[in-house]
CSV table of C-alpha atoms in Angstrom, one decimal:
chain,number,residue,atom,x,y,z
A,1,MET,CA,-11.1,-20.9,5.3
A,2,ARG,CA,-13.9,-19.1,3.6
A,3,ALA,CA,-16.3,-16.6,5.0
A,4,ALA,CA,-19.8,-15.9,4.1
A,5,GLY,CA,-20.8,-13.1,2.3
A,6,CYS,CA,-17.1,-11.9,1.8
A,7,ALA,CA,-16.8,-10.6,-2.2
A,8,LEU,CA,-13.4,-12.4,-2.8
A,9,CYS,CA,-13.7,-15.7,-1.1
A,10,GLU,CA,-17.2,-15.8,-3.1
A,11,ALA,CA,-15.7,-14.6,-6.6
A,12,SER,CA,-12.2,-14.1,-8.4
A,13,GLY,CA,-12.0,-10.1,-7.7
A,14,GLY,CA,-11.8,-9.7,-12.2
A,15,PRO,CA,-9.8,-12.3,-15.1
A,16,ILE,CA,-7.1,-14.4,-13.5
A,17,VAL,CA,-4.3,-13.9,-14.5
A,18,PHE,CA,-1.9,-16.4,-11.8
A,19,GLN,CA,-3.5,-18.8,-9.4
A,20,GLY,CA,-1.1,-20.5,-7.3
A,21,ALA,CA,-1.5,-22.6,-4.3
A,22,LYS,CA,-1.9,-19.8,-1.9
A,23,PHE,CA,-2.8,-16.6,-4.1
A,24,ARG,CA,-4.1,-15.0,-7.0
A,25,VAL,CA,-3.5,-12.9,-9.2
A,26,VAL,CA,-6.2,-10.6,-11.3
A,27,ARG,CA,-6.5,-7.6,-13.5
A,28,ALA,CA,-8.6,-5.0,-11.4
A,29,GLU,CA,-10.6,-3.9,-15.1
A,30,GLU,CA,-10.6,0.0,-13.2
A,31,ALA,CA,-11.7,2.7,-16.0
A,32,GLY,CA,-8.9,5.0,-17.1
A,33,TYR,CA,-6.2,2.3,-15.2
A,34,PRO,CA,-4.9,-0.4,-18.3
A,35,ALA,CA,-2.5,-1.7,-15.5
A,36,PHE,CA,-3.9,-2.5,-12.3
A,37,TYR,CA,-3.9,-6.3,-10.8
A,38,ARG,CA,-4.8,-7.7,-7.3
A,39,LEU,CA,-2.7,-10.1,-5.4
A,40,VAL,CA,-5.8,-12.2,-3.7
A,41,TRP,CA,-4.8,-14.0,-0.6
A,42,SER,CA,-6.9,-17.3,-0.9
A,43,GLU,CA,-7.5,-17.9,2.8
A,44,HIS,CA,-10.1,-15.2,4.0
A,45,VAL,CA,-7.3,-13.5,6.6
A,46,ARG,CA,-7.9,-9.8,7.3
A,47,GLU,CA,-4.5,-7.4,8.2
A,48,PHE,CA,-1.5,-8.3,6.3
A,49,SER,CA,0.1,-8.9,9.8
A,50,ASP,CA,-2.4,-11.7,10.6
A,51,LEU,CA,0.1,-13.9,7.9
A,52,ASP,CA,2.5,-15.7,9.1
A,53,ALA,CA,6.4,-14.4,8.6
A,54,ALA,CA,7.1,-17.1,5.6
A,55,ASP,CA,3.2,-16.4,3.7
A,56,ARG,CA,4.0,-12.7,3.6
A,57,ALA,CA,7.6,-13.1,2.3
A,58,LEU,CA,5.8,-14.9,0.2
A,59,CYS,CA,3.8,-12.6,-0.9
A,60,MET,CA,5.1,-10.1,-0.8
A,61,ASP,CA,8.6,-11.7,-2.9
A,62,ALA,CA,4.9,-11.9,-5.6
A,63,VAL,CA,4.3,-8.3,-5.2
A,64,VAL,CA,7.7,-7.4,-5.8
A,65,THR,CA,7.8,-10.2,-9.2
A,66,ILE,CA,4.3,-8.4,-10.7
A,67,GLU,CA,6.1,-4.6,-10.1
A,68,ASN,CA,9.0,-5.7,-11.6
A,69,VAL,CA,7.1,-7.5,-14.9
A,70,VAL,CA,5.2,-4.5,-15.4
A,71,ARG,CA,8.2,-1.6,-14.7
A,72,GLU,CA,10.0,-4.4,-18.0
A,73,HIS,CA,7.2,-3.8,-19.8
A,74,LEU,CA,5.8,-0.9,-19.8
A,75,LEU,CA,7.9,2.0,-17.9
A,76,PRO,CA,5.0,3.5,-15.8
A,77,ALA,CA,6.0,6.6,-13.9
A,78,LYS,CA,5.6,4.7,-10.7
A,79,VAL,CA,3.6,1.7,-9.0
A,80,ASN,CA,1.1,1.9,-7.1
A,81,LEU,CA,1.8,-0.7,-3.7
A,82,ALA,CA,-1.1,-0.6,-1.5
A,83,THR,CA,-3.1,-3.1,0.9
A,84,LEU,CA,-6.4,-1.3,2.3
A,85,GLY,CA,-9.1,-3.7,2.6
A,86,ASN,CA,-12.1,-1.0,4.2
A,87,VAL,CA,-14.3,-2.5,2.5
A,88,VAL,CA,-13.7,-6.1,1.6
A,89,ALA,CA,-11.7,-7.1,4.1
A,90,HIS,CA,-9.8,-10.1,2.8
A,91,LEU,CA,-6.0,-9.6,2.2
A,92,HIS,CA,-5.1,-8.6,-2.0
A,93,TRP,CA,-2.7,-6.2,-2.5
A,94,HIS,CA,-3.0,-3.5,-5.4
A,95,VAL,CA,-0.2,-3.3,-7.5
A,96,ILE,CA,-0.8,-0.1,-9.9
A,97,ALA,CA,1.3,1.1,-13.0
A,98,ARG,CA,0.5,4.9,-12.9
A,99,PHE,CA,1.2,7.0,-15.9
A,100,HIS,CA,1.5,10.7,-16.5
A,101,TRP,CA,-1.8,11.0,-18.7
A,102,ASP,CA,-4.2,8.5,-16.1
A,103,PRO,CA,-7.0,10.7,-14.2
A,104,ALA,CA,-5.8,11.1,-11.4
A,105,TRP,CA,-1.8,11.3,-11.9
A,106,PRO,CA,-0.9,12.5,-9.5
A,107,ALA,CA,-3.2,11.9,-7.1
A,108,PRO,CA,-3.6,8.1,-5.8
A,109,VAL,CA,-6.2,6.3,-7.7
A,110,TRP,CA,-9.0,7.2,-5.1
A,111,ALA,CA,-9.1,10.3,-5.3
A,112,ALA,CA,-10.8,12.6,-7.5
A,113,SER,CA,-10.4,12.4,-11.5
A,114,GLN,CA,-8.2,15.0,-13.2
A,115,ARG,CA,-8.5,14.1,-16.6
A,116,ALA,CA,-10.8,11.9,-18.4
A,117,PRO,CA,-9.3,8.6,-19.2
A,118,ASP,CA,-6.6,8.9,-22.5
A,119,PRO,CA,-8.5,5.5,-24.6
A,120,ALA,CA,-5.6,6.2,-27.4
A,121,ARG,CA,-2.9,5.7,-25.0
A,122,ILE,CA,-4.9,3.3,-23.1
A,123,GLN,CA,-5.3,0.6,-26.5
A,124,GLU,CA,-1.3,0.9,-26.4
A,125,VAL,CA,-1.3,-0.9,-22.3
A,126,ASP,CA,-4.3,-3.0,-23.6
A,127,GLY,CA,-1.8,-4.4,-26.4
A,128,ARG,CA,1.0,-4.3,-24.5
A,129,ARG,CA,-1.3,-6.4,-22.2
A,130,PRO,CA,-1.0,-9.8,-23.4
A,131,ALA,CA,2.8,-10.4,-23.3
A,132,LEU,CA,2.8,-9.0,-19.8
A,133,GLU,CA,0.4,-10.8,-18.4
A,134,ALA,CA,1.9,-14.3,-20.1
A,135,ALA,CA,4.8,-12.3,-18.5
A,136,ILE,CA,3.6,-12.4,-14.8
A,137,ALA,CA,1.8,-15.9,-14.7
A,138,ALA,CA,5.8,-17.3,-15.9
A,139,ALA,CA,7.5,-15.3,-13.4
A,140,LEU,CA,5.0,-16.1,-10.2
A,141,SER,CA,5.2,-19.4,-11.6
A,142,ARG,CA,9.2,-20.1,-11.2
B,1,MET,CA,22.2,9.3,-1.5
B,2,ARG,CA,20.9,12.0,-1.6
B,3,ALA,CA,18.5,14.0,-4.1
B,4,ALA,CA,18.2,17.8,-4.3
B,5,GLY,CA,14.9,18.8,-4.2
B,6,CYS,CA,13.1,16.0,-2.8
B,7,ALA,CA,11.3,16.7,0.2
B,8,LEU,CA,11.9,13.5,1.6
B,9,CYS,CA,15.8,13.7,1.3
B,10,GLU,CA,15.6,17.5,3.2
B,11,ALA,CA,13.4,16.9,5.5
B,12,SER,CA,12.2,14.1,8.3
B,13,GLY,CA,8.5,14.0,7.4
B,14,GLY,CA,7.1,15.0,11.0
B,15,PRO,CA,7.8,14.3,13.8
B,16,ILE,CA,10.4,11.7,14.2
B,17,VAL,CA,9.0,8.3,16.2
B,18,PHE,CA,11.8,6.3,15.2
B,19,GLN,CA,15.6,6.8,13.9
B,20,GLY,CA,17.0,3.7,12.6
B,21,ALA,CA,20.7,3.4,10.1
B,22,LYS,CA,18.1,2.3,7.2
B,23,PHE,CA,14.9,4.4,8.1
B,24,ARG,CA,12.8,6.5,10.4
B,25,VAL,CA,9.3,6.4,11.4
B,26,VAL,CA,7.2,9.8,11.3
B,27,ARG,CA,4.0,10.8,12.6
B,28,ALA,CA,2.1,12.0,9.5
B,29,GLU,CA,-0.2,14.7,11.2
B,30,GLU,CA,-2.8,14.2,8.8
B,31,ALA,CA,-5.8,16.2,10.0
B,32,GLY,CA,-9.1,13.8,11.0
B,33,TYR,CA,-6.4,10.4,11.1
B,34,PRO,CA,-4.5,11.0,14.6
B,35,ALA,CA,-2.3,7.6,14.2
B,36,PHE,CA,-0.8,7.6,10.4
B,37,TYR,CA,2.6,7.0,10.4
B,38,ARG,CA,5.0,7.5,7.4
B,39,LEU,CA,8.2,5.0,7.6
B,40,VAL,CA,10.3,6.7,5.5
B,41,TRP,CA,14.0,5.2,3.8
B,42,SER,CA,17.0,6.5,4.5
B,43,GLU,CA,18.6,6.4,1.0
B,44,HIS,CA,16.5,8.1,-1.3
B,45,VAL,CA,15.1,5.0,-3.3
B,46,ARG,CA,12.1,5.4,-5.4
B,47,GLU,CA,10.6,2.3,-6.4
B,48,PHE,CA,9.8,-0.6,-3.2
B,49,SER,CA,11.5,-3.3,-6.0
B,50,ASP,CA,14.5,-1.1,-5.9
B,51,LEU,CA,15.5,-2.5,-2.7
B,52,ASP,CA,17.4,-5.9,-2.3
B,53,ALA,CA,15.5,-9.1,-1.3
B,54,ALA,CA,17.4,-7.9,2.5
B,55,ASP,CA,16.5,-4.5,2.6
B,56,ARG,CA,12.1,-5.2,0.9
B,57,ALA,CA,12.6,-7.4,4.3
B,58,LEU,CA,13.7,-5.5,6.8
B,59,CYS,CA,11.3,-2.5,5.7
B,60,MET,CA,8.3,-5.1,5.4
B,61,ASP,CA,9.0,-6.9,9.1
B,62,ALA,CA,9.5,-3.0,10.2
B,63,VAL,CA,5.6,-1.9,8.9
B,64,VAL,CA,4.2,-4.9,10.3
B,65,THR,CA,5.7,-4.6,13.8
B,66,ILE,CA,4.2,-0.7,13.7
B,67,GLU,CA,0.8,-2.7,12.2
B,68,ASN,CA,1.0,-4.9,15.0
B,69,VAL,CA,1.8,-2.8,17.2
B,70,VAL,CA,-1.4,0.0,16.1
B,71,ARG,CA,-3.6,-3.2,16.6
B,72,GLU,CA,-2.4,-4.3,20.4
B,73,HIS,CA,-3.4,0.1,21.2
B,74,LEU,CA,-6.0,1.2,18.9
B,75,LEU,CA,-8.3,-1.5,18.0
B,76,PRO,CA,-8.4,0.4,14.5
B,77,ALA,CA,-11.2,-0.8,12.3
B,78,LYS,CA,-8.5,-1.6,9.5
B,79,VAL,CA,-4.6,-0.7,8.7
B,80,ASN,CA,-4.4,0.7,5.4
B,81,LEU,CA,-1.1,0.1,4.3
B,82,ALA,CA,0.2,1.8,0.9
B,83,THR,CA,3.4,3.2,-0.9
B,84,LEU,CA,2.4,5.1,-3.6
B,85,GLY,CA,5.7,8.0,-3.9
B,86,ASN,CA,3.1,9.7,-7.1
B,87,VAL,CA,4.5,13.0,-5.9
B,88,VAL,CA,7.6,12.5,-3.6
B,89,ALA,CA,9.5,9.3,-4.8
B,90,HIS,CA,11.3,9.0,-2.2
B,91,LEU,CA,10.7,5.4,-0.8
B,92,HIS,CA,8.4,5.8,2.4
B,93,TRP,CA,5.6,3.3,3.6
B,94,HIS,CA,2.1,4.8,5.0
B,95,VAL,CA,0.9,3.2,7.8
B,96,ILE,CA,-3.0,4.4,8.6
B,97,ALA,CA,-5.1,3.5,11.7
B,98,ARG,CA,-8.5,3.4,9.8
B,99,PHE,CA,-11.8,3.9,12.4
B,100,HIS,CA,-15.4,3.7,11.8
B,101,TRP,CA,-15.6,7.7,12.4
B,102,ASP,CA,-12.8,8.8,10.7
B,103,PRO,CA,-13.3,11.1,7.7
B,104,ALA,CA,-12.9,8.9,5.0
B,105,TRP,CA,-14.2,4.9,6.0
B,106,PRO,CA,-14.4,3.8,4.3
B,107,ALA,CA,-13.0,5.0,1.7
B,108,PRO,CA,-9.7,5.1,1.6
B,109,VAL,CA,-7.7,8.0,3.2
B,110,TRP,CA,-7.0,10.0,-0.1
B,111,ALA,CA,-10.2,9.9,-1.1
B,112,ALA,CA,-13.4,12.5,-0.4
B,113,SER,CA,-14.1,13.2,3.2
B,114,GLN,CA,-17.9,11.8,4.1
B,115,ARG,CA,-18.3,13.4,7.6
B,116,ALA,CA,-15.7,15.7,9.9
B,117,PRO,CA,-13.5,14.4,11.8
B,118,ASP,CA,-14.4,14.0,15.2
B,119,PRO,CA,-13.0,15.8,18.2
B,120,ALA,CA,-13.7,13.6,21.3
B,121,ARG,CA,-12.5,10.4,19.1
B,122,ILE,CA,-9.0,12.0,17.7
B,123,GLN,CA,-8.7,13.6,21.4
B,124,GLU,CA,-8.9,10.1,22.5
B,125,VAL,CA,-6.5,8.0,20.6
B,126,ASP,CA,-4.5,11.9,20.7
B,127,GLY,CA,-4.3,10.6,25.2
B,128,ARG,CA,-2.9,7.0,24.3
B,129,ARG,CA,-0.5,8.2,21.9
B,130,PRO,CA,2.9,9.2,24.2
B,131,ALA,CA,2.4,5.1,24.5
B,132,LEU,CA,1.4,3.6,21.6
B,133,GLU,CA,4.6,5.7,20.0
B,134,ALA,CA,7.0,4.4,22.7
B,135,ALA,CA,6.2,0.7,21.8
B,136,ILE,CA,6.9,1.5,17.8
B,137,ALA,CA,9.8,2.8,18.6
B,138,ALA,CA,10.8,-0.4,21.4
B,139,ALA,CA,9.9,-2.9,18.8
B,140,LEU,CA,12.0,-1.4,16.3
B,141,SER,CA,15.1,-1.2,18.6
B,142,ARG,CA,14.5,-4.5,19.5
């Protein structure tokens, strides 16, 4: 089931970290947020509640797996989870590692930035990302 | 387990729509968003992934129940789900009915408002709220 004109039916939405049968995980590449991932459901489903119970469980187990790997590798100040989809109404979950130094902290990433991105801190996370993403892929492959 | 100084350990967080053994549902009372609910976990838990698998399933089943009742009663343009907790790090899930006329649409509610609240539309939702909230409580009591 693909929807014409849907950005997440027509493209991955970012570099692919994991490709599964029912969903993929991509890096969101949002400036200032070096560990921002999206779980994108493969089928064009609008609301989380459109999934049946088994698929909802599969989806949230994967979201929690990503969260756990992010926590273990990066020790973020907080993890933020959200499914919004007001603009691209194709089910996707944001999994965002938040840090005290990130642009919008402690506000949501969608609020106004309160400070400039911190290149040194971002570079540090960038350095940990290959191992982080390999661990996400390995955990989701189990 | 209560944490000193935690806003959601010390107060409900809004008018209580449903009180269960492990969580409550409160109306968020955010101006311009007349159907904005929060599921607040009773124990002071920081991250969603701090819950065990059974509690995560219980929590998300309740979130989906709220979402389904909101969809049925209000036909929102979209439902937004999120757990952030950067300021109040006590597990709570936002369940937000979004409408084309609401202040931030189509941006997340945490972004800048793009228009003033619409009193007539809000009043219409307000009128449906007693039935909506009774249905949420009934569905969560099953």
